Short mmCIF file of C-alpha atoms and ligand atoms in Angstrom, two decimals:
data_model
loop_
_atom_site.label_atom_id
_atom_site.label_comp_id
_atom_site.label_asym_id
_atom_site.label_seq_id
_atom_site.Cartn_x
_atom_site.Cartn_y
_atom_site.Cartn_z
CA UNK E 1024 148.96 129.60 137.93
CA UNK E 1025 150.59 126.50 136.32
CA UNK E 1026 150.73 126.09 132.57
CA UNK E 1027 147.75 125.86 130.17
CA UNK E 1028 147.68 122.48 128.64
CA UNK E 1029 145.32 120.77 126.46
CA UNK E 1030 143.35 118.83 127.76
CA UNK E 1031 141.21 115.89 125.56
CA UNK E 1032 137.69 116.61 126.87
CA UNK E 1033 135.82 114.15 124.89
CA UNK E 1034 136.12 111.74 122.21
CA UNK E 1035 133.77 109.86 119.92
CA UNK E 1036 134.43 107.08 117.65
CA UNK E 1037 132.21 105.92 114.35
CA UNK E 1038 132.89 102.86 111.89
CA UNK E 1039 130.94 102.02 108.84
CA UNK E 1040 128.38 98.77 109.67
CA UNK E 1041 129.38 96.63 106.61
CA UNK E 1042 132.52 94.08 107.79
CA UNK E 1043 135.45 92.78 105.53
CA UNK E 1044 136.33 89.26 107.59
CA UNK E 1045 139.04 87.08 107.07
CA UNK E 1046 137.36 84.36 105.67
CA UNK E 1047 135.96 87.40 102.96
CA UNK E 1048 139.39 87.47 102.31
CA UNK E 1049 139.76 83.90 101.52
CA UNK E 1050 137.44 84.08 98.52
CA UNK E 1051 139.16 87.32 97.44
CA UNK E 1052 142.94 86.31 97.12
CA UNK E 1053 145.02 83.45 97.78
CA UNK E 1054 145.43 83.61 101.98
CA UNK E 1055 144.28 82.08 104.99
CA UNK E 1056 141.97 83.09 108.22
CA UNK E 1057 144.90 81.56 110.13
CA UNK E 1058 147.90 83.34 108.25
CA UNK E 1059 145.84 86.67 108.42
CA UNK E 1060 145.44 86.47 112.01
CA UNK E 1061 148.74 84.83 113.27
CA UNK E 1062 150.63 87.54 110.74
CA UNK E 1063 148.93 90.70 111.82
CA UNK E 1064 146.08 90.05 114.36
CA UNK E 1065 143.65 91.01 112.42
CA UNK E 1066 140.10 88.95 112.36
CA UNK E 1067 137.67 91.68 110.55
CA UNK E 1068 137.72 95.40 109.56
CA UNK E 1069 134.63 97.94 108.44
CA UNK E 1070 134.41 98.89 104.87
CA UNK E 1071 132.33 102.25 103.99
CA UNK E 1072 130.23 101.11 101.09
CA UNK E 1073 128.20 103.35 98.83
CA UNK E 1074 128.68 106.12 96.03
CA UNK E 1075 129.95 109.46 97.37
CA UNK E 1076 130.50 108.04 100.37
CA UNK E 1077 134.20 109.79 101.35
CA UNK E 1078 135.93 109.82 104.53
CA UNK E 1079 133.89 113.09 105.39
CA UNK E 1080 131.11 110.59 106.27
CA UNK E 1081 133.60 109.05 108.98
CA UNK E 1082 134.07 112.56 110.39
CA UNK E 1083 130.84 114.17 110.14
CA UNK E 1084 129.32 111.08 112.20
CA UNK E 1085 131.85 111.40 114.68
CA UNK E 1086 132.70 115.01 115.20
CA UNK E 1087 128.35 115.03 115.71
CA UNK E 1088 128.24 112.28 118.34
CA UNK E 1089 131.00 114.64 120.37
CA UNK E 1090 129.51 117.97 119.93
CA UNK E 1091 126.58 116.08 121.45
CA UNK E 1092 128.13 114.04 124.03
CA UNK E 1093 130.09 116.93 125.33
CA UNK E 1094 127.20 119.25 125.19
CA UNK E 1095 129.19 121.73 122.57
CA UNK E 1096 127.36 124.19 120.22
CA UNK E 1097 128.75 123.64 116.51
CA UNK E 1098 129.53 127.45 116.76
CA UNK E 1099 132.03 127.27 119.80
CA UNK E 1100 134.66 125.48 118.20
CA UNK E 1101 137.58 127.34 117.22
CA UNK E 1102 139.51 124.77 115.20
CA UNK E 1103 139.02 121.86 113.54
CA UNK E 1104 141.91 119.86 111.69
CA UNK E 1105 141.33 116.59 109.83
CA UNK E 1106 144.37 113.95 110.50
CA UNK E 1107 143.88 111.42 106.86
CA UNK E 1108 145.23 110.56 103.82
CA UNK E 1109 142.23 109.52 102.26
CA UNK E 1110 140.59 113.48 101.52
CA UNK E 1111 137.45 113.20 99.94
CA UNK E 1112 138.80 115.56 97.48
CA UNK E 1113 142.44 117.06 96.98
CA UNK E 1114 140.46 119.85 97.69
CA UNK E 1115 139.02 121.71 99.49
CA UNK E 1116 139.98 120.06 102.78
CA UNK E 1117 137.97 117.18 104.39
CA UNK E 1118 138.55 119.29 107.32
CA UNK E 1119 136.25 122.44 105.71
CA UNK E 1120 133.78 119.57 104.76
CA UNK E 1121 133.42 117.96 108.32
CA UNK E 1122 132.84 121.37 109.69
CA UNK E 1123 129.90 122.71 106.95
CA UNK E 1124 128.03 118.96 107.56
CA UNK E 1125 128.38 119.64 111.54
CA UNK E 1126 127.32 123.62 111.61
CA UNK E 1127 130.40 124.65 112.46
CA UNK E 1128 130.61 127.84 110.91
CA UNK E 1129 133.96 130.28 110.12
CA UNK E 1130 136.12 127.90 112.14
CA UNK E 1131 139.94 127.74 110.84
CA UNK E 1132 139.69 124.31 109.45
CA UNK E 1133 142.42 122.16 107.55
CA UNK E 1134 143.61 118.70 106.67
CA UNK E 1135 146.89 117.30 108.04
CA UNK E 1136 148.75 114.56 106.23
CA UNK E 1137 151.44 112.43 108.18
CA UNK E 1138 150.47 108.78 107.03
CA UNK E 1139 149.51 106.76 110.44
CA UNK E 1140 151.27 109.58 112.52
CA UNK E 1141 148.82 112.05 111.18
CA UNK E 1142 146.68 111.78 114.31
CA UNK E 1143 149.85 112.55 116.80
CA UNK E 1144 151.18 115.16 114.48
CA UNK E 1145 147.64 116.80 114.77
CA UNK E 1146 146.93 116.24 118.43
CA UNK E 1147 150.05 118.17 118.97
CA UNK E 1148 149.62 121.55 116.39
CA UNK E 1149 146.00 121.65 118.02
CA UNK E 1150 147.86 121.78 121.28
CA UNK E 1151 150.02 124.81 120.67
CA UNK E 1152 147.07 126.63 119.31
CA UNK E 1153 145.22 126.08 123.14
CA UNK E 1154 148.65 126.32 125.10
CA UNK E 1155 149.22 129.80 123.73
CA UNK E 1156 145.88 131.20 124.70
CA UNK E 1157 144.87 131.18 120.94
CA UNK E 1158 141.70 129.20 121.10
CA UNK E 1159 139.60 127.63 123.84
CA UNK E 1160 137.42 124.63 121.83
CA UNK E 1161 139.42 122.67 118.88
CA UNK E 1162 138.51 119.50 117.81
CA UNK E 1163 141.00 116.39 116.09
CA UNK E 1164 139.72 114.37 113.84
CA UNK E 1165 141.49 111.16 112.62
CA UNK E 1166 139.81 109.64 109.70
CA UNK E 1167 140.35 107.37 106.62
CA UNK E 1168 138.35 105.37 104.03
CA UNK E 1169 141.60 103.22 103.49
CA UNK E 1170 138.86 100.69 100.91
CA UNK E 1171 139.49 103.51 98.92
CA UNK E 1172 142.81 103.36 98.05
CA UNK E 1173 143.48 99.02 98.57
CA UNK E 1174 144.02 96.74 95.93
CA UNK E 1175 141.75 94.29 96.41
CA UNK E 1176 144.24 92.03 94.62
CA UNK E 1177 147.32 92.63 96.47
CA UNK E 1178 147.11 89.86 99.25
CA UNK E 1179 150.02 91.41 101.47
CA UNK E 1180 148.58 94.88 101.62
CA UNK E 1181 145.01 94.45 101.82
CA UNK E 1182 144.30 92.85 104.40
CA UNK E 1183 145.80 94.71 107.05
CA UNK E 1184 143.08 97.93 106.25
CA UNK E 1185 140.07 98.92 107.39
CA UNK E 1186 137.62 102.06 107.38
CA UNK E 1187 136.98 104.25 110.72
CA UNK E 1188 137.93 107.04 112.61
CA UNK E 1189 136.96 109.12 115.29
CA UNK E 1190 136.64 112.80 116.86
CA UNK E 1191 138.58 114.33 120.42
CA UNK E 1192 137.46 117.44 122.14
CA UNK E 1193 140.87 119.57 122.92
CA UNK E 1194 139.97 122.36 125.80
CA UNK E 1195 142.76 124.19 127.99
CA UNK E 1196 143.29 122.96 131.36
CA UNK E 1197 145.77 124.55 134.00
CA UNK E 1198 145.34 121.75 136.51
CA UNK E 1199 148.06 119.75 135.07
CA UNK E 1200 145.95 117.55 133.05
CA UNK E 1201 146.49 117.14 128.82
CA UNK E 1202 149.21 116.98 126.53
CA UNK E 1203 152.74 117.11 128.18
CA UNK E 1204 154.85 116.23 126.37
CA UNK E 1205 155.44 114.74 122.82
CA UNK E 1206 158.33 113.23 120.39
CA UNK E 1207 157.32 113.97 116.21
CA UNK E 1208 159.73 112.87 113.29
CA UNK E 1209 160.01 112.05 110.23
CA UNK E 1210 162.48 110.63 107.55
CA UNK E 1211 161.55 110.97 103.36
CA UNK E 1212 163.87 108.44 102.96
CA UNK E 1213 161.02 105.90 103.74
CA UNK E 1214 159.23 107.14 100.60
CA UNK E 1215 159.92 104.19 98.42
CA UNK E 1216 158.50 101.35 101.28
CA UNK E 1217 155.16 102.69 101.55
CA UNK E 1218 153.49 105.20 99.03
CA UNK E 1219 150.69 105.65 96.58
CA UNK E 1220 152.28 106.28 93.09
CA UNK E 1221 149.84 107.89 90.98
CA UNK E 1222 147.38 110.86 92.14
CA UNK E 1223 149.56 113.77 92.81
CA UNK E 1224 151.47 116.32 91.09
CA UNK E 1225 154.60 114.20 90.43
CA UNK E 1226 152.27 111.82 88.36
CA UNK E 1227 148.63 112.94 88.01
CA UNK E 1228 145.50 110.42 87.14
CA UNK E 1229 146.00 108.95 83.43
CA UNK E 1230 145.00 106.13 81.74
CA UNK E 1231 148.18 104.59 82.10
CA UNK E 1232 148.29 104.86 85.91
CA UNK E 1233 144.93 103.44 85.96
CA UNK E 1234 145.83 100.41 84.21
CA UNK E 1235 149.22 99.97 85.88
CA UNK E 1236 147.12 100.12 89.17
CA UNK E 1237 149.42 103.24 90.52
CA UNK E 1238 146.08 104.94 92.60
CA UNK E 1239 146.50 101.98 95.27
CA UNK E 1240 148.95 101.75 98.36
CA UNK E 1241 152.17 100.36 97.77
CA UNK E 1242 153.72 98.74 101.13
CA UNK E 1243 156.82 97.19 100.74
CA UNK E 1244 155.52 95.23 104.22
CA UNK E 1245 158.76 93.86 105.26
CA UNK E 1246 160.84 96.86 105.19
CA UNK E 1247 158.09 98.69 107.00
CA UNK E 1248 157.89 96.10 109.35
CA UNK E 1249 161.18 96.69 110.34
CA UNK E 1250 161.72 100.08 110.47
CA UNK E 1251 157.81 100.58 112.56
CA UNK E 1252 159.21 97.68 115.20
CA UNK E 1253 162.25 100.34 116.37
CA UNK E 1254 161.21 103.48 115.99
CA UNK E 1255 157.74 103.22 117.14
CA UNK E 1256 158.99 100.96 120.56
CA UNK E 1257 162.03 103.75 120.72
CA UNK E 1258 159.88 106.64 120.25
CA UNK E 1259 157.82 105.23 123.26
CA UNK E 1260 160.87 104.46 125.47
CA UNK E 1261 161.88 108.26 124.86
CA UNK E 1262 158.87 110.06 125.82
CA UNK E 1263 159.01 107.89 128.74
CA UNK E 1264 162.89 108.58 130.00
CA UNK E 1265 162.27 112.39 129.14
CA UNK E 1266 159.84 112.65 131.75
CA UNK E 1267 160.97 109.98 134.24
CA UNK E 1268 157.99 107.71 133.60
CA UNK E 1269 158.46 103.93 135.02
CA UNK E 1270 156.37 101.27 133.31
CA UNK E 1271 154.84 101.15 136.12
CA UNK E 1272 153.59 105.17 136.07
CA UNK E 1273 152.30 104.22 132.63
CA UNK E 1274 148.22 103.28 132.95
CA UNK E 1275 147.93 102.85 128.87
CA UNK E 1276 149.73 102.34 126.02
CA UNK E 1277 147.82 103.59 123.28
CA UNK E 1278 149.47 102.22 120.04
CA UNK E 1279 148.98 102.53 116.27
CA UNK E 1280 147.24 99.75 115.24
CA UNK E 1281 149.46 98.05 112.03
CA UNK E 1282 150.06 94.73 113.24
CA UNK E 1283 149.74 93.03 116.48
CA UNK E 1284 153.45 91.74 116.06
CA UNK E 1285 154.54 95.87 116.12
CA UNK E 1286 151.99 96.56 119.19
CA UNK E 1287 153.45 93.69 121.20
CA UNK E 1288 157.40 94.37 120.65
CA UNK E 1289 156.48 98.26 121.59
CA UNK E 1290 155.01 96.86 125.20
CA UNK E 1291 158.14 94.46 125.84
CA UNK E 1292 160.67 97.51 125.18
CA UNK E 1293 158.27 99.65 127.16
CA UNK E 1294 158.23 97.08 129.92
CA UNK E 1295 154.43 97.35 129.89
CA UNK E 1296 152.27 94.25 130.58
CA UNK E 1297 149.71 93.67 128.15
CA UNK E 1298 146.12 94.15 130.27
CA UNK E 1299 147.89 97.99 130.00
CA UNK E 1300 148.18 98.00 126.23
CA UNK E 1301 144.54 99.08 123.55
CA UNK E 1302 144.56 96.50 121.33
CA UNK E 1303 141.54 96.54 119.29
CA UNK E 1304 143.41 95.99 115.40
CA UNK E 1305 141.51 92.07 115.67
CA UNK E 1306 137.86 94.16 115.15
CA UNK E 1307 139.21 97.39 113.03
CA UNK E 1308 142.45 96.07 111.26
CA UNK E 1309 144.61 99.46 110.48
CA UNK E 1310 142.51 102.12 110.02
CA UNK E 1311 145.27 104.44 109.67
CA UNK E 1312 144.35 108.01 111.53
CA UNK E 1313 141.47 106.09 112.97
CA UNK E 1314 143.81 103.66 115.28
CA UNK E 1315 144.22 106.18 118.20
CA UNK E 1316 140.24 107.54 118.25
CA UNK E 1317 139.17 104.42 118.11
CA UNK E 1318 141.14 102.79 121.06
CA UNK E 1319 140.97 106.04 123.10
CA UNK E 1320 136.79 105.68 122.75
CA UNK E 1321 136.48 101.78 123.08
CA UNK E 1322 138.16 102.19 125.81
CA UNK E 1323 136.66 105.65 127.56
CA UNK E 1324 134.83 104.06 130.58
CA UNK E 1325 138.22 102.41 132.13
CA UNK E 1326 139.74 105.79 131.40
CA UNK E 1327 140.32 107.50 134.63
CA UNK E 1328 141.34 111.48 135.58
CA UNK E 1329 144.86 111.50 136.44
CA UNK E 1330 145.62 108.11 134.20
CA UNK E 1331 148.98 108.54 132.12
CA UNK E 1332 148.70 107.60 128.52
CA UNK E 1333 151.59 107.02 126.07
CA UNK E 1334 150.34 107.16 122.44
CA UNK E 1335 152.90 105.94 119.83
CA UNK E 1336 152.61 105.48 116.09
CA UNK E 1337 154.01 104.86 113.20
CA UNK E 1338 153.45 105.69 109.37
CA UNK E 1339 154.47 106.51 105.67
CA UNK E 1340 156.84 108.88 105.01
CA UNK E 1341 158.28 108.05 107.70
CA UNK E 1342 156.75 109.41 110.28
CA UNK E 1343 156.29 108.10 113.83
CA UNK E 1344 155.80 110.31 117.45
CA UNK E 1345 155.17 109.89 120.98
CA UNK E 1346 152.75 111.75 122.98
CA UNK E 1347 152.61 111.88 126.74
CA UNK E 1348 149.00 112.48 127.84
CA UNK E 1349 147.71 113.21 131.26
CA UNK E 1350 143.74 111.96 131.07
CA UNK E 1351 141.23 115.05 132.24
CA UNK E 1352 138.06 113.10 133.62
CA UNK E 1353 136.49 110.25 134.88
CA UNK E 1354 133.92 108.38 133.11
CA UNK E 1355 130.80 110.17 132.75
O1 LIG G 854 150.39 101.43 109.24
C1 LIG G 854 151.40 101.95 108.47
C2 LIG G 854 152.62 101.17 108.42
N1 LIG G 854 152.41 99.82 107.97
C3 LIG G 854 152.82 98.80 108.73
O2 LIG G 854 153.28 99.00 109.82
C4 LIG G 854 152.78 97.41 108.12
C5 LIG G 854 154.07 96.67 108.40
N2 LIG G 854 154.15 95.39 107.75
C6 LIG G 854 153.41 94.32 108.11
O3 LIG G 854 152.56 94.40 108.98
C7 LIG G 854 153.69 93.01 107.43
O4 LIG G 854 154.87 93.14 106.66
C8 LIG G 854 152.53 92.48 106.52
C9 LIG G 854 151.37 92.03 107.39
C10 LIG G 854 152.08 93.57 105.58
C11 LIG G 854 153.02 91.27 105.74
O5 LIG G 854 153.48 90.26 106.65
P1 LIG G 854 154.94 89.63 106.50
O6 LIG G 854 155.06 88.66 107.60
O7 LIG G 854 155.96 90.74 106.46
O8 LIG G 854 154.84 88.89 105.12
P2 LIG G 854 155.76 89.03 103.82
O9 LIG G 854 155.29 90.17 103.00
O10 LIG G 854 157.19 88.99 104.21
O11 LIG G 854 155.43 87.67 103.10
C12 LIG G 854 155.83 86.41 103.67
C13 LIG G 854 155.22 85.30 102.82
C14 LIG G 854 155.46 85.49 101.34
O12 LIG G 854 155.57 84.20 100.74
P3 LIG G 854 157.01 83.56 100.41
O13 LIG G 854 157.68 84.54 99.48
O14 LIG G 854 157.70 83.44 101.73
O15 LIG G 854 156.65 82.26 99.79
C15 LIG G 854 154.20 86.14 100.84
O16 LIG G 854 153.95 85.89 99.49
O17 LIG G 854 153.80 85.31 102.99
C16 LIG G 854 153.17 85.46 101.71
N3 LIG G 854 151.97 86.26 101.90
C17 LIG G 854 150.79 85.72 102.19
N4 LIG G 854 150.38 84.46 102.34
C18 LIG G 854 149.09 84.26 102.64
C19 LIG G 854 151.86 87.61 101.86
N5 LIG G 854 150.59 87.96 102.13
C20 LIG G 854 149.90 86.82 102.33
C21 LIG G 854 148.57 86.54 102.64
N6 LIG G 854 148.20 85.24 102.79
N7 LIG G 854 147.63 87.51 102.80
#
């Protein structure tokens, strides 16, 4: 029998209705419709709006719409981690929160923080839990209320997030279909570029840090730029030499979606032609662990069994990956 993989069985997307557009943005801060969308590709992103309205609400509406899609009971999932850095609470986990609102009772649940790698970093410890026979159902979720944590006032940041995320279905296959392969890594020294200051241990909530507006994402963009542009299009190129992959072998790119400039330079070093690449940051903007849910369910119906899909990304820390992903079905 050939090796148990895991395969993604399902996936389900969900995005708040209420939409941040450009021209929002032109009443908000000093910027442009045009310099928004010829810096970053970005036209309009969803904003979750409402009190008590966490990223759990991202999760719970789309790890529902899979169970039921897929025809799963709440009770036959095994594991569920939550891929975000935007936890309702520090604690307890999103994760344990997703699961209560969806039924899913005495699952091992947990939250996973990696920046915009978190969904790659999480697709691939769920896949070591199914490869070694330890459970049969686990579910991903990649999630973030990014509105939470933008200032509003910072012109370079903002306007690259959005609010979104979405839910896969992880189930063992031993017909060669599902994860085979992945690249994960990180480097602290990337700390300074892209962080938030206040919040955490090092420097918990204060008056101070409210007024010095430390609870907001600081992106040092240019920097980050940089450093996403190589390793994100290396990453990609290295999955794709490990396993003797041609560009032409690839049927999707599926890339973090940051800025359409980073997408773009990952195809050319790829050597993949655009009509192969999700690129859907124009209706989202960067929804951080959303980016790969979302793509992988906008585009589920030209998804066929058999199609190999390189996901890349790229995120605080740093952290960036690869993952080499055999699709398990046709459309349904
Ligand atoms: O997802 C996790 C990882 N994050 C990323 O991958 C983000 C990577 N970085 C980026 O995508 C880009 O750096 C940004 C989109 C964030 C910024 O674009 P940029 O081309 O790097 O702009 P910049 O920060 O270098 O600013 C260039 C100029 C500056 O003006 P001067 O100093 O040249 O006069 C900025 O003040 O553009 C100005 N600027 C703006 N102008 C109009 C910055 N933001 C805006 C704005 N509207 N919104």
């Amino acid at each position: 029998m050939s090796k148990i993989r895991a395969a993604v069985t399902g996936i389900h997307g969900w995005v708040p209705q209420d939409i941040l557009t450009n021209s929002d943005f032109e009443k908000m801060v000093d910027t442009t419709n045009e310099w928004i969308l010829t810096r970053t590709g970005i036209e309009e992103r969803h904003i979750l709006r409402g009190e008590n309205m966490g990223t759990s609400v991202i999760g719970t509406e789309a790890v529902k719409g899979l169970l039921e899609k897929t025809g799963t009971k709440p009770e036959e999932i095994d594991l569920l981690i939550c891929a975000t850095v935007t936890p309702d609470m520090q604690f307890p986990a999103t994760a344990n929160i997703i699961s209560h609102n969806c039924g899913i009772k005495n699952a091992f649940s947990f939250d996973l923080n990696a920046a915009c790698s978190g969904t790659l970093y999480a697709l691939v410890t769920a896949s070591k839990f199914i490869e070694s026979g330890t459970y049969k159902k686990v579910i991903v979720v990649g999630a973030d209320k990014m509105s939470s944590i933008v200032d509003y006032t910072d012109r370079a940041t903002s306007i690259i997030f959005g609010d979104g995320g979405g839910a896969l279905l992880l189930e063992p296959s031993s017909d060669g279909f599902g994860i085979i392969d992945s690249i994960l890594q990180s480097d602290g020294a990337g700390m300074p570029y892209l962080h938030q200051k206040a919040g955490g241990s090092s420097k918990p909530a204060s008056l101070e840090t409210i007024e010095a507006r430390e609870h907001y994402i600081y992106q040092e963009g240019q920097p980050v730029f940089k450093f996403a542009v190589t390793n994100m299009a290396d990453v990609a190129v290295a999955i794709m030499e490990k396993n003797n992959l041609t560009s032409d072998d690839v049927a999707w790119l599926v890339p973090h979606q940051a800025n359409l400039r980073i997408i773009d330079a990952t195809a050319r070093r790829m050597g993949v032609g655009t009509e192969k690449v999700m690129i859907n940051i124009q209706k989202y903007g960067n929804t951080t662990n959303g980016t790969l849910p979302l793509c992988l369910w906008d585009w589920e119906n030209q998804l066929r069994k058999g199609d190999n899909i390189i996901l890349a990304a790229f995120g605080g820390g740093f952290t960036w990956g690869s993952v080499y992903l055999k699709w398990a079905y046709d459309p349904k």
